[in-house]
């Protein structure tokens, strides 16, 4: 594999481009010093966590060197970035609309990158758009899909459909693909089908790979061993990003630089180890819910992406030795300041069962000052002439203060700026934090048996051959009992 860090590199000492901004994890506000010993982490507990987690740092570094965590090699894989850039370069000139067909790990990363790194009005305002419009269709709601097809049907020759499925057998993505395939065949013929679809899937296995080979589609590969929710830094997320003008080299560089920090064997210098250890400790002390609350519109897609990463990786019935544990923090997304007016009442006065992680941006890309107060409303003078960024960041501080008053533990991930480099850092930080948390919980971080059963049950309900027995088992719960319908 190209560009992998050689075994034995002392990653704590590898040079990071310090001139560029590093995201930081701030954890003082989970400590007992701030919120008291009942809900906070005491100094001796932190020391015990360091002792418990330090061997896991070594274990994860070894697993990584042994090629067991393939997602960690993605930022170093120059080949993928090259292939993505070449294909994007070939297609960009004739693409006004890029449509991603995928779900879960094959969609959330694309949305997160786009929301973080392109302007809010990207799709509507050509002047703000460095590439095609981007639509990520991660659902099969027929009304939504029909509305989209009505809009796109006369633009098919200027639209690229990127169908993404690692397994190639996901019913939602397959059905979307079959609709689009027929539309393209009807309107543009077989050549149109070949020209307008890019398939991102496993190197050799699966139905989508078979279709792509048979039809002669342009293809991008998802490397072996990279699961959907850990795939955003593969072609899964990089292609739509590159097409839409995102600097994927900086994104990958951010991830590489974070790799040095999260491989560091000194617990106190390793943000992923500390983050996971605090999450693990507080979960075991009753904080079963983990709220990620960005104070930035741009970062809210990352909170959605994190929800999947955390939930699918850590929500498990059994531990590694087969004991039933039914474990896993429940990840929730909130948005500051919006959800101050929706959720914070519960967060402060409801059960003290949550750990909050704020995402804070110190320097926004753009800023705007509030106008003067109307003469009839001098009481608004305190807002007059102030930057919106100052108001937003003060609202974060104010909410955090209010939560701390009620002994609610708060972490903050601080972004100096939001750019491809810091977003790459954040993605990699949370992927590796998830690996640490999985190891601390003693579960398999990388499987998702419960999701698989739902996929198979869908096959059964849709009459797929080979699933007849499962269809029988599902019938009692799938049929509506009118006695219970009110
Ligand atoms: O993380 C995962 O593995 C899942 O969320 C998958 O990404 C999702 O189920 C889609 O699977 P696929 O890419 O195989 O169509």
Coordinates of C-alpha atoms and ligand atoms in Angstrom, one line a residue:
X1 CA 0.0 0.0 0.0
X2 CA 1.5 3.4 -1.0
X3 CA 2.6 5.8 1.6
X4 CA 1.9 3.9 4.8
X5 CA 4.0 5.0 7.9
X6 CA 6.8 2.5 8.4
X7 CA 6.6 0.4 11.5
X8 CA 8.4 1.8 14.4
X9 CA 8.0 5.4 13.6
X10 CA 7.8 7.4 16.8
X11 CA 4.6 9.2 15.9
X12 CA 4.7 11.6 18.9
X13 CA 7.7 13.1 17.4
X14 CA 6.7 13.1 13.8
X15 CA 6.5 16.7 12.5
X16 CA 3.1 18.2 12.2
X17 CA 2.8 21.4 10.2
X18 CA 2.3 23.6 13.3
X19 CA 1.7 26.6 11.2
X20 CA -1.6 25.1 10.2
X21 CA -4.4 25.1 12.8
X22 CA -4.9 22.0 14.9
X23 CA -8.2 21.1 16.4
X24 CA -8.1 20.6 20.1
X25 CA -10.1 18.7 22.7
X26 CA -10.9 20.7 25.8
X27 CA -11.8 18.5 28.8
X28 CA -11.6 20.6 31.9
X29 CA -15.3 20.9 32.1
X30 CA -15.8 17.2 32.7
X31 CA -13.6 17.2 35.8
X32 CA -14.7 17.0 39.4
X33 CA -12.9 20.3 40.0
X34 CA -15.6 22.0 37.9
X35 CA -18.7 19.9 38.4
X36 CA -18.0 18.1 41.6
X37 CA -17.1 14.4 42.3
X38 CA -20.6 13.0 41.9
X39 CA -20.8 13.8 38.2
X40 CA -17.2 14.8 37.3
X41 CA -14.0 12.9 36.7
X42 CA -11.7 13.1 39.7
X43 CA -7.9 13.3 39.3
X44 CA -7.5 9.8 40.6
X45 CA -10.1 8.5 38.2
X46 CA -8.3 10.2 35.3
X47 CA -5.1 8.5 36.4
X48 CA -6.8 5.1 36.5
X49 CA -8.2 5.8 33.1
X50 CA -4.7 6.7 31.8
X51 CA -3.4 3.4 33.2
X52 CA -6.3 1.4 31.7
X53 CA -6.1 3.1 28.3
X54 CA -2.3 3.3 27.8
X55 CA -2.0 -0.4 26.8
X56 CA -4.9 0.1 24.4
X57 CA -2.9 2.8 22.6
X58 CA -0.1 0.3 22.1
X59 CA -2.6 -2.4 21.1
X60 CA -4.3 -0.2 18.5
X61 CA -1.0 0.8 17.1
X62 CA 0.0 -2.8 16.7
X63 CA -3.3 -3.8 15.2
X64 CA -2.9 -0.9 12.8
X65 CA 0.6 -2.0 11.8
X66 CA -0.7 -5.5 11.3
X67 CA -3.2 -4.1 8.8
X68 CA -6.2 -5.0 11.0
X69 CA -7.7 -1.5 10.9
X70 CA -7.6 -0.7 7.2
X71 CA -9.4 2.6 7.6
X72 CA -6.3 4.1 9.3
X73 CA -4.3 3.6 6.1
X74 CA -6.8 5.7 4.0
X75 CA -5.2 9.1 4.5
X76 CA -1.8 7.7 3.4
X77 CA -3.2 6.0 0.2
X78 CA -2.1 8.3 -2.5
X79 CA -3.5 5.9 -5.2
X80 CA -7.1 6.5 -4.2
X81 CA -6.7 10.2 -4.1
X82 CA -5.1 10.1 -7.6
X83 CA -7.8 7.9 -9.1
X84 CA -10.5 10.2 -7.6
X85 CA -8.8 13.3 -8.9
X86 CA -8.4 11.9 -12.4
X87 CA -12.0 10.8 -12.7
X88 CA -13.3 14.0 -11.2
X89 CA -11.1 15.9 -13.7
X90 CA -12.6 14.0 -16.6
X91 CA -16.2 14.4 -15.5
X92 CA -16.3 17.8 -14.0
X93 CA -16.6 19.8 -17.3
X94 CA -19.8 18.0 -18.3
X95 CA -21.4 17.7 -14.9
X96 CA -23.8 20.3 -13.5
X97 CA -25.4 18.0 -11.0
X98 CA -23.8 15.2 -9.0
X99 CA -26.2 12.8 -7.4
X100 CA -25.0 10.3 -4.7
X101 CA -27.1 7.2 -4.4
X102 CA -26.2 5.5 -1.1
X103 CA -27.2 5.1 2.5
X104 CA -25.5 5.0 6.0
X105 CA -21.8 5.0 5.6
X106 CA -22.2 5.4 1.9
X107 CA -23.9 8.8 2.3
X108 CA -23.4 10.5 5.6
X109 CA -19.7 11.3 5.1
X110 CA -20.5 12.9 1.7
X111 CA -23.2 15.1 3.3
X112 CA -20.9 16.0 6.2
X113 CA -18.0 17.1 3.9
X114 CA -20.3 19.1 1.7
X115 CA -22.0 20.9 4.6
X116 CA -18.8 21.6 6.3
X117 CA -16.7 22.8 3.3
X118 CA -19.1 24.4 0.8
X119 CA -21.3 27.4 1.4
X120 CA -24.8 27.1 2.7
X121 CA -26.3 28.2 -0.7
X122 CA -24.0 26.0 -2.7
X123 CA -26.7 24.3 -4.7
X124 CA -28.8 27.4 -5.4
X125 CA -26.2 30.1 -6.2
X126 CA -23.8 29.4 -9.1
X127 CA -21.5 32.2 -7.9
X128 CA -20.9 30.3 -4.6
X129 CA -20.5 27.0 -6.3
X130 CA -17.0 25.7 -7.3
X131 CA -18.4 22.5 -8.9
X132 CA -21.7 20.8 -9.7
X133 CA -24.7 20.9 -7.4
X134 CA -24.7 18.0 -5.1
X135 CA -27.7 15.9 -4.0
X136 CA -27.2 13.0 -1.6
X137 CA -30.3 10.8 -1.8
X138 CA -29.9 8.6 1.2
X139 CA -33.6 7.5 1.4
X140 CA -36.2 5.8 -0.7
X141 CA -39.1 7.9 0.2
X142 CA -41.1 7.7 -3.1
X143 CA -42.5 11.3 -2.9
X144 CA -39.0 12.7 -2.3
X145 CA -37.5 10.6 -5.1
X146 CA -40.2 11.4 -7.6
X147 CA -39.9 15.1 -6.9
X148 CA -36.2 14.9 -7.5
X149 CA -36.6 12.8 -10.7
X150 CA -39.1 15.4 -12.0
X151 CA -36.5 18.1 -11.6
X152 CA -33.5 16.1 -13.0
X153 CA -35.2 14.2 -15.9
X154 CA -34.5 16.9 -18.5
X155 CA -30.9 17.4 -17.2
X156 CA -29.7 13.8 -17.4
X157 CA -26.9 14.5 -19.9
X158 CA -25.4 17.0 -17.4
X159 CA -25.9 14.8 -14.4
X160 CA -23.5 12.2 -12.9
X161 CA -25.0 9.6 -10.6
X162 CA -22.5 8.2 -8.2
X163 CA -24.0 4.9 -6.8
X164 CA -22.1 3.9 -3.7
X165 CA -22.5 0.5 -2.0
X166 CA -19.7 -1.4 -0.3
X167 CA -21.7 -4.7 -0.2
X168 CA -23.6 -4.0 -3.4
X169 CA -26.6 -5.7 -1.9
X170 CA -28.3 -2.9 0.0
X171 CA -32.0 -2.8 -1.0
X172 CA -32.4 1.0 -0.8
X173 CA -29.4 1.8 -3.0
X174 CA -30.1 -1.1 -5.4
X175 CA -33.7 0.1 -6.0
X176 CA -32.6 3.7 -6.5
X177 CA -30.0 2.5 -8.9
X178 CA -32.5 0.4 -10.9
X179 CA -34.8 3.4 -11.3
X180 CA -32.0 5.7 -12.5
X181 CA -30.6 3.0 -14.7
X182 CA -33.9 2.6 -16.5
X183 CA -34.4 6.3 -16.8
X184 CA -31.0 6.7 -18.3
X185 CA -31.5 3.8 -20.7
X186 CA -34.9 5.3 -21.8
X187 CA -33.7 8.8 -22.3
X188 CA -30.0 8.4 -23.3
X189 CA -29.6 4.8 -24.3
X190 CA -26.8 2.4 -23.3
X191 CA -24.0 4.9 -23.9
X192 CA -25.8 7.4 -21.6
X193 CA -25.9 4.8 -18.9
X194 CA -22.1 4.2 -19.2
X195 CA -21.4 8.0 -19.3
X196 CA -23.6 9.2 -16.5
X197 CA -22.9 6.6 -13.8
X198 CA -19.9 6.1 -11.5
X199 CA -20.0 3.0 -9.3
X200 CA -18.1 3.0 -6.0
X201 CA -18.0 -0.4 -4.5
X202 CA -15.8 -3.4 -3.4
X203 CA -12.8 -4.2 -5.6
X204 CA -14.1 -7.5 -6.8
X205 CA -17.1 -8.8 -4.8
X206 CA -20.8 -8.0 -4.8
X207 CA -23.7 -7.3 -7.1
X208 CA -22.8 -3.7 -7.9
X209 CA -19.3 -4.8 -8.9
X210 CA -20.9 -7.4 -11.2
X211 CA -23.2 -4.8 -12.8
X212 CA -20.4 -2.3 -13.2
X213 CA -18.2 -4.8 -15.0
X214 CA -21.1 -6.1 -17.1
X215 CA -22.3 -2.6 -18.1
X216 CA -18.8 -1.0 -18.5
X217 CA -19.4 1.7 -15.8
X218 CA -16.6 3.9 -14.5
X219 CA -15.6 2.5 -11.1
X220 CA -14.0 3.6 -7.9
X221 CA -12.9 1.0 -5.2
X222 CA -13.5 0.7 -1.5
X223 CA -10.4 -1.0 -0.1
X224 CA -10.8 -4.4 1.6
X225 CA -11.5 -4.2 5.4
X226 CA -12.9 -0.6 5.3
X227 CA -16.4 -0.6 6.7
X228 CA -19.1 1.8 5.5
X229 CA -19.0 4.2 8.5
X230 CA -15.2 4.3 8.4
X231 CA -15.1 4.9 4.6
X232 CA -15.4 8.7 4.2
X233 CA -11.7 9.2 3.5
X234 CA -11.9 6.5 0.7
X235 CA -13.4 7.1 -2.7
X236 CA -16.8 6.9 -1.0
X237 CA -16.4 10.5 0.4
X238 CA -13.5 11.8 -1.7
X239 CA -15.2 11.6 -5.1
X240 CA -18.2 13.9 -4.4
X241 CA -15.8 16.1 -2.4
X242 CA -13.3 16.5 -5.3
X243 CA -16.1 17.0 -7.8
X244 CA -17.6 19.8 -5.7
X245 CA -14.3 21.7 -5.3
X246 CA -13.2 20.5 -1.9
X247 CA -9.4 20.2 -1.4
X248 CA -9.1 16.5 -0.8
X249 CA -5.3 16.7 -0.4
X250 CA -5.7 19.1 2.6
X251 CA -8.5 16.8 4.0
X252 CA -6.2 13.8 3.9
X253 CA -3.3 15.8 5.2
X254 CA -5.4 16.8 8.2
X255 CA -6.2 13.1 8.8
X256 CA -2.5 12.2 8.5
X257 CA -1.5 14.8 11.0
X258 CA -4.1 13.7 13.4
X259 CA -2.8 10.1 13.0
X260 CA 0.4 11.2 14.6
X261 CA -1.5 12.7 17.6
X262 CA -3.8 9.7 18.1
X263 CA -0.9 7.2 17.8
X264 CA 1.0 8.9 20.6
X265 CA 1.6 6.5 23.5
X266 CA 1.5 9.3 26.1
X267 CA -2.2 9.2 27.1
X268 CA -2.2 12.8 28.2
X269 CA -1.1 13.9 24.7
X270 CA -3.4 11.7 22.8
X271 CA -6.8 13.3 22.1
X272 CA -8.5 10.2 20.9
X273 CA -7.4 8.2 24.0
X274 CA -8.6 10.9 26.4
X275 CA -11.8 11.5 24.5
X276 CA -12.7 7.8 24.5
X277 CA -11.6 7.2 28.1
X278 CA -13.8 10.1 29.4
X279 CA -16.8 8.9 27.3
X280 CA -16.3 5.3 28.6
X281 CA -15.9 6.4 32.2
X282 CA -18.9 8.7 32.2
X283 CA -21.1 6.1 30.4
X284 CA -20.3 3.7 33.3
X285 CA -21.3 6.5 35.7
X286 CA -24.7 6.9 34.3
X287 CA -24.1 9.3 31.3
X288 CA -25.7 6.9 28.8
X289 CA -26.4 9.6 26.3
X290 CA -23.8 11.5 24.3
X291 CA -24.9 14.8 22.8
X292 CA -22.8 16.4 20.1
X293 CA -23.7 20.0 19.7
X294 CA -21.9 22.1 17.1
X295 CA -22.2 25.8 17.3
X296 CA -21.7 26.0 13.6
X297 CA -24.1 25.2 10.8
X298 CA -21.1 23.8 8.8
X299 CA -20.3 21.2 11.4
X300 CA -23.8 19.8 11.9
X301 CA -23.4 17.2 9.1
X302 CA -20.4 15.9 11.1
X303 CA -22.6 15.4 14.1
X304 CA -24.9 13.2 11.9
X305 CA -21.9 11.3 10.7
X306 CA -20.7 10.9 14.3
X307 CA -24.1 9.5 15.3
X308 CA -23.8 6.6 12.9
X309 CA -20.1 6.0 13.7
X310 CA -20.8 5.9 17.4
X311 CA -24.1 4.0 17.4
X312 CA -23.2 1.3 14.9
X313 CA -19.7 0.8 16.3
X314 CA -20.5 0.8 20.0
X315 CA -24.1 -0.4 20.3
X316 CA -23.5 -4.2 20.8
X317 CA -25.3 -7.1 22.5
X318 CA -22.2 -9.1 23.2
X319 CA -18.7 -8.4 24.3
X320 CA -15.6 -10.0 22.7
X321 CA -15.8 -13.0 25.0
X322 CA -19.5 -13.6 24.0
X323 CA -21.1 -12.3 27.2
X324 CA -24.4 -10.5 26.8
X325 CA -23.7 -6.9 27.7
X326 CA -26.2 -4.8 25.7
X327 CA -23.9 -1.8 25.8
X328 CA -23.4 1.5 24.0
X329 CA -23.9 5.2 24.5
X330 CA -26.8 6.7 22.6
X331 CA -25.5 9.5 20.4
X332 CA -27.7 12.5 19.9
X333 CA -27.2 15.5 17.6
X334 CA -28.2 19.0 18.7
X335 CA -27.4 22.3 16.9
X336 CA -26.4 25.5 18.7
X337 CA -27.9 28.0 19.0
X338 CA -31.1 26.5 17.4
X339 CA -31.5 23.7 20.0
X340 CA -31.1 26.0 23.0
X341 CA -34.7 26.8 22.2
X342 CA -35.7 23.2 21.9
X343 CA -33.5 20.8 24.0
X344 CA -31.6 22.8 26.7
X345 CA -34.5 22.8 29.1
X346 CA -34.3 19.0 29.2
X347 CA -30.5 19.0 29.2
X348 CA -30.3 21.2 32.3
X349 CA -33.2 20.0 34.4
X350 CA -33.9 16.5 33.1
X351 CA -32.0 13.5 34.1
X352 CA -28.2 14.0 34.5
X353 CA -27.5 11.2 32.1
X354 CA -25.7 13.0 29.3
X355 CA -22.2 13.9 28.3
X356 CA -22.1 17.0 26.0
X357 CA -19.6 17.5 23.3
X358 CA -19.7 21.0 21.9
X359 CA -18.0 21.9 18.6
X360 CA -16.7 25.4 18.6
X361 CA -15.3 27.5 15.8
X362 CA -13.0 30.4 16.8
X363 CA -12.8 32.1 13.4
X364 CA -15.7 31.8 11.0
X365 CA -15.0 32.0 7.3
X366 CA -17.4 35.0 7.0
X367 CA -18.8 37.3 9.6
X368 CA -21.4 40.0 9.7
X369 CA -22.2 42.8 12.1
X370 CA -25.6 43.5 13.5
X371 CA -27.2 46.8 12.5
X372 CA -28.1 49.6 14.9
X373 CA -31.0 49.2 17.3
X374 CA -34.2 51.0 16.1
X375 CA -34.8 54.2 18.0
X376 CA -37.9 52.8 19.6
X377 CA -36.0 49.8 21.0
X378 CA -32.9 51.0 22.7
X379 CA -32.9 47.8 24.8
X380 CA -31.5 46.0 21.8
X381 CA -28.4 48.3 21.9
X382 CA -26.3 45.6 23.5
X383 CA -26.5 43.7 20.2
X384 CA -25.9 46.6 17.9
X385 CA -22.7 46.5 15.9
X386 CA -21.7 43.2 17.3
X387 CA -20.4 40.3 15.2
X388 CA -22.8 37.3 14.8
X389 CA -19.8 35.0 15.5
X390 CA -19.3 36.7 18.9
X391 CA -23.0 36.2 19.7
X392 CA -22.9 32.6 18.6
X393 CA -19.8 31.8 20.5
X394 CA -21.0 33.6 23.6
X395 CA -24.2 31.5 23.4
X396 CA -22.1 28.4 23.5
X397 CA -20.3 29.7 26.5
X398 CA -23.5 30.7 28.1
X399 CA -25.1 27.3 27.5
X400 CA -22.1 25.5 28.8
X401 CA -22.0 27.7 31.9
X402 CA -25.7 26.9 32.5
X403 CA -25.1 23.2 32.1
X404 CA -22.0 23.2 34.4
X405 CA -24.1 25.0 37.1
X406 CA -26.2 21.8 37.1
X407 CA -23.2 19.5 37.1
X408 CA -23.5 18.4 33.5
X409 CA -20.2 17.3 32.0
X410 CA -19.1 19.1 28.9
X411 CA -16.3 18.5 26.4
X412 CA -15.4 20.9 23.6
X413 CA -13.7 20.3 20.3
X414 CA -12.2 23.6 19.3
X415 CA -11.7 24.5 15.6
X416 CA -9.6 27.5 15.0
X417 CA -11.1 27.5 11.5
X418 CA -13.3 25.2 9.5
X419 CA -11.4 24.1 6.4
X420 CA -10.5 20.8 4.7
X421 CA -7.4 20.4 6.9
X422 CA -9.3 20.7 10.2
X423 CA -12.2 18.6 8.9
X424 CA -9.8 15.8 8.0
X425 CA -8.4 16.0 11.6
X426 CA -11.9 15.8 13.1
X427 CA -13.0 12.8 11.0
X428 CA -9.8 10.9 11.9
X429 CA -10.0 11.9 15.5
X430 CA -13.5 10.5 15.9
X431 CA -12.8 7.4 13.9
X432 CA -9.9 6.5 16.2
X433 CA -11.8 7.7 19.3
X434 CA -14.4 5.1 18.3
X435 CA -11.7 2.4 18.0
X436 CA -10.5 3.3 21.5
X437 CA -14.0 3.4 22.9
X438 CA -14.7 0.0 21.4
X439 CA -11.6 -1.5 22.9
X440 CA -12.5 0.0 26.4
X441 CA -16.0 -1.4 26.1
X442 CA -14.5 -4.7 25.0
X443 CA -16.8 -5.1 22.0
X444 CA -16.3 -5.6 18.3
X445 CA -16.3 -2.0 17.0
X446 CA -16.3 -3.0 13.3
X447 CA -19.4 -5.3 12.8
X448 CA -23.1 -4.4 12.7
X449 CA -25.0 -7.6 13.1
X450 CA -28.2 -5.8 14.0
X451 CA -28.2 -3.8 10.8
X452 CA -27.6 -6.9 8.8
X453 CA -30.6 -8.6 10.2
X454 CA -32.8 -5.6 9.1
X455 CA -31.4 -5.8 5.6
X456 CA -32.1 -9.5 5.4
X457 CA -35.6 -9.0 6.8
X458 CA -36.3 -6.5 4.0
X459 CA -35.1 -9.1 1.5
X460 CA -37.6 -11.6 3.0
X461 CA -40.5 -9.1 3.0
X462 CA -39.7 -8.2 -0.6
X463 CA -39.9 -11.9 -1.6
X464 CA -36.2 -12.5 -2.4
X465 CA -35.6 -16.2 -3.0
X466 CA -33.7 -18.0 -0.3
X467 CA -35.4 -15.9 2.5
X468 CA -38.7 -17.7 2.6
X469 CA -38.1 -19.1 6.2
X470 CA -37.3 -15.6 7.5
X471 CA -40.4 -14.3 5.8
X472 CA -42.5 -16.8 7.8
X473 CA -40.8 -15.7 11.1
X474 CA -41.5 -12.1 10.4
X475 CA -45.1 -12.5 9.5
X476 CA -46.6 -12.3 13.0
X477 CA -45.0 -8.9 13.7
X478 CA -45.4 -7.6 10.2
X479 CA -49.1 -8.2 9.9
X480 CA -51.4 -5.6 11.6
X481 CA -53.7 -7.0 14.3
X482 CA -56.9 -4.9 13.9
X483 CA -57.8 -5.5 17.6
X484 CA -54.9 -3.2 18.5
X485 CA -55.7 -0.4 16.0
X486 CA -57.4 2.6 17.6
Ligands
LIG1 O1 -21.5 1.4 8.3 C1 -22.0 0.5 7.7 O2 -21.5 -0.6 7.4 C2 -23.4 0.7 7.1 O3 -24.0 1.9 7.6 C3 -23.4 0.8 5.6 O4 -22.6 1.8 5.2 C4 -24.8 0.9 5.0 O5 -25.6 -0.1 5.5 C5 -24.8 0.8 3.5 O6 -24.1 -0.4 3.1 P1 -23.5 -0.5 1.7 O7 -22.5 0.5 1.4 O8 -23.0 -1.9 1.7 O9 -24.7 -0.4 0.7

